[in-house]
Amino acid sequence: MAKVHNFSAGPSILPREVLEKAASAVLDFDNLKLSLLEISHRSKNFEAVMERARSLVKELMQLPDGYSVLFLQGGASLQFVMVAQNLLRERGKAAYIDTGTWASNAIKEAKIFGQVEVVASSKADNYRYIPKGYTIPADADYFHCTSNNTIYGTQIKEFPTSPIPMVCDMSSDIFSRRIDFSKFSLIYAGAQKNMGPAGTTLVVVKDEILGKTGRAIPAMMDYRTHISKDSMYNTPPVFAVYVSMLTMEWLVSNGGLEWIENINRQKAELMYAEIDRNPLFYGTVAPEDRSWMNACFLLKDPALEPEFDKMWKEAGISGLRGHRSVGGYRASMYNALPLESVQVLVEVMKEFERIKG
Ligand SMILES: *Cc1c(COP(=O)(O)O)cnc(C)c1O
């Protein structure tokens, strides 16, 4: 079978060894002669999976005491709602930075629960950059940002600081680099971009920020419910949690965030160097805000697209098309994508220049 170079933006590539272990657990989990998918989530075997997944998150993030780790459902999109519902006080105010489609969806949901101050936005410039130098109001209940803007290909390199609780949607760059995670009071990430399959969302929350809104919160929407039941208030997404656990084990056993950050930097440098060098292409975002995860670029002559598409597809490359809302190309280089796949793409771009130049 010819190798496929999977640049999909999400759900996206997972390490081969993780897929193999997951496939075998679907048939026979822990030598139980039963599938992972057909045992009780309250069995001691699955409870051990949940416990291990939680502790791997704490290990990778080097979290101090006082945080809870949850594996929920509903995707990152449900967190747009839960964050506001659990943190935005009755008659309170929240501060958001608008850096793309996902950030603006989060803003829209928060407005249902209270006042939202958008402290900065790059919307007028097609989200080409990350706004900087804005002021976070000290009287807001929390500040929300998106670490990596999957669709536009920008990434926050230096996070702002503020005494108010900091909330971050890390869906598309979770565990891709070293960060001071303890700077944040709440972090969430849909698993399907960089840590596992679709179906679960990681939430890391500082316990002390909860229970202050003054509103009644339905049990399923209340972080405190899920904390008190160790993410097993209702049936958890067992497969997604298990595969996320395997991916975190893969990360830790290879050297953790320092190891992966190094590889991700190499991939991004190689990719952007070619986008800048090759006269047929150009990058769409401000160089200082370029995402290491999603590199967005365009052909200067869009009429060449069909020919270029044919070439990369023949080279075994998959998933290179930009998001349907922006077009062009997007090379998603998540943790499990090997450097070799970026090398193949760069070779195709060089070859295309040779033919067309
Ligand atoms: C994909 C994505 C989302 C939406 O995730 P769902 O799990 O599909 O709801 C939210 N935020 C970011 C940054 C994303 O990349």
CSV table of C-alpha atoms and ligand atoms in Angstrom, one decimal, residues 9-10 74-80 101-103 105 146-151 169-173 188-193 198-201 294 330 334, ligand 1:
chain,number,residue,atom,x,y,z
A,9,ALA,CA,-7.3,19.7,9.3
A,10,GLY,CA,-9.6,17.5,11.5
A,74,GLY,CA,-20.4,18.0,22.6
A,75,GLY,CA,-17.1,19.1,21.0
A,76,ALA,CA,-15.3,22.4,21.5
A,77,SER,CA,-18.5,24.0,20.3
A,78,LEU,CA,-20.4,23.0,23.4
A,79,GLN,CA,-17.6,24.6,25.5
A,80,PHE,CA,-18.4,27.9,23.8
A,101,THR,CA,-14.5,31.7,13.0
A,102,TRP,CA,-14.2,29.7,16.2
A,103,ALA,CA,-13.5,32.7,18.4
A,105,ASN,CA,-18.7,31.5,17.5
A,146,THR,CA,-8.1,30.9,20.9
A,147,SER,CA,-4.5,29.7,20.8
A,148,ASN,CA,-4.5,28.5,17.2
A,149,ASN,CA,-6.9,29.6,14.5
A,150,THR,CA,-7.3,26.4,12.5
A,151,ILE,CA,-9.1,28.0,9.5
A,169,ASP,CA,-9.6,27.2,23.3
A,170,MET,CA,-6.6,25.0,22.5
A,171,SER,CA,-8.5,22.6,20.2
A,172,SER,CA,-6.0,22.7,17.3
A,173,ASP,CA,-2.7,23.0,19.0
A,188,TYR,CA,-10.5,23.2,26.5
A,189,ALA,CA,-9.8,21.2,23.3
A,190,GLY,CA,-11.9,19.0,21.1
A,191,ALA,CA,-9.8,15.9,20.8
A,192,GLN,CA,-10.0,15.3,17.0
A,193,LYS,CA,-7.3,17.7,15.9
A,198,ALA,CA,-13.7,12.9,17.5
A,199,GLY,CA,-16.1,12.4,20.4
A,200,THR,CA,-14.5,13.8,23.4
A,201,THR,CA,-13.4,17.3,24.6
A,294,ASN,CA,-2.0,25.0,9.9
A,330,ARG,CA,-3.9,24.5,4.2
A,334,TYR,CA,-0.4,18.1,13.6
B,1,LIG,C1,-12.4,22.6,15.2
B,1,LIG,C2,-12.4,23.6,16.2
B,1,LIG,C3,-13.5,23.9,17.0
B,1,LIG,C4,-14.8,23.2,16.9
B,1,LIG,O1,-14.7,21.9,17.4
B,1,LIG,P1,-15.9,20.9,17.5
B,1,LIG,O2,-15.3,19.8,18.3
B,1,LIG,O3,-16.2,20.5,16.1
B,1,LIG,O4,-17.0,21.6,18.1
B,1,LIG,C5,-13.4,24.9,18.0
B,1,LIG,N1,-12.2,25.6,18.1
B,1,LIG,C6,-11.2,25.4,17.3
B,1,LIG,C7,-9.9,26.2,17.6
B,1,LIG,C8,-11.2,24.4,16.4
B,1,LIG,O5,-10.1,24.2,15.6
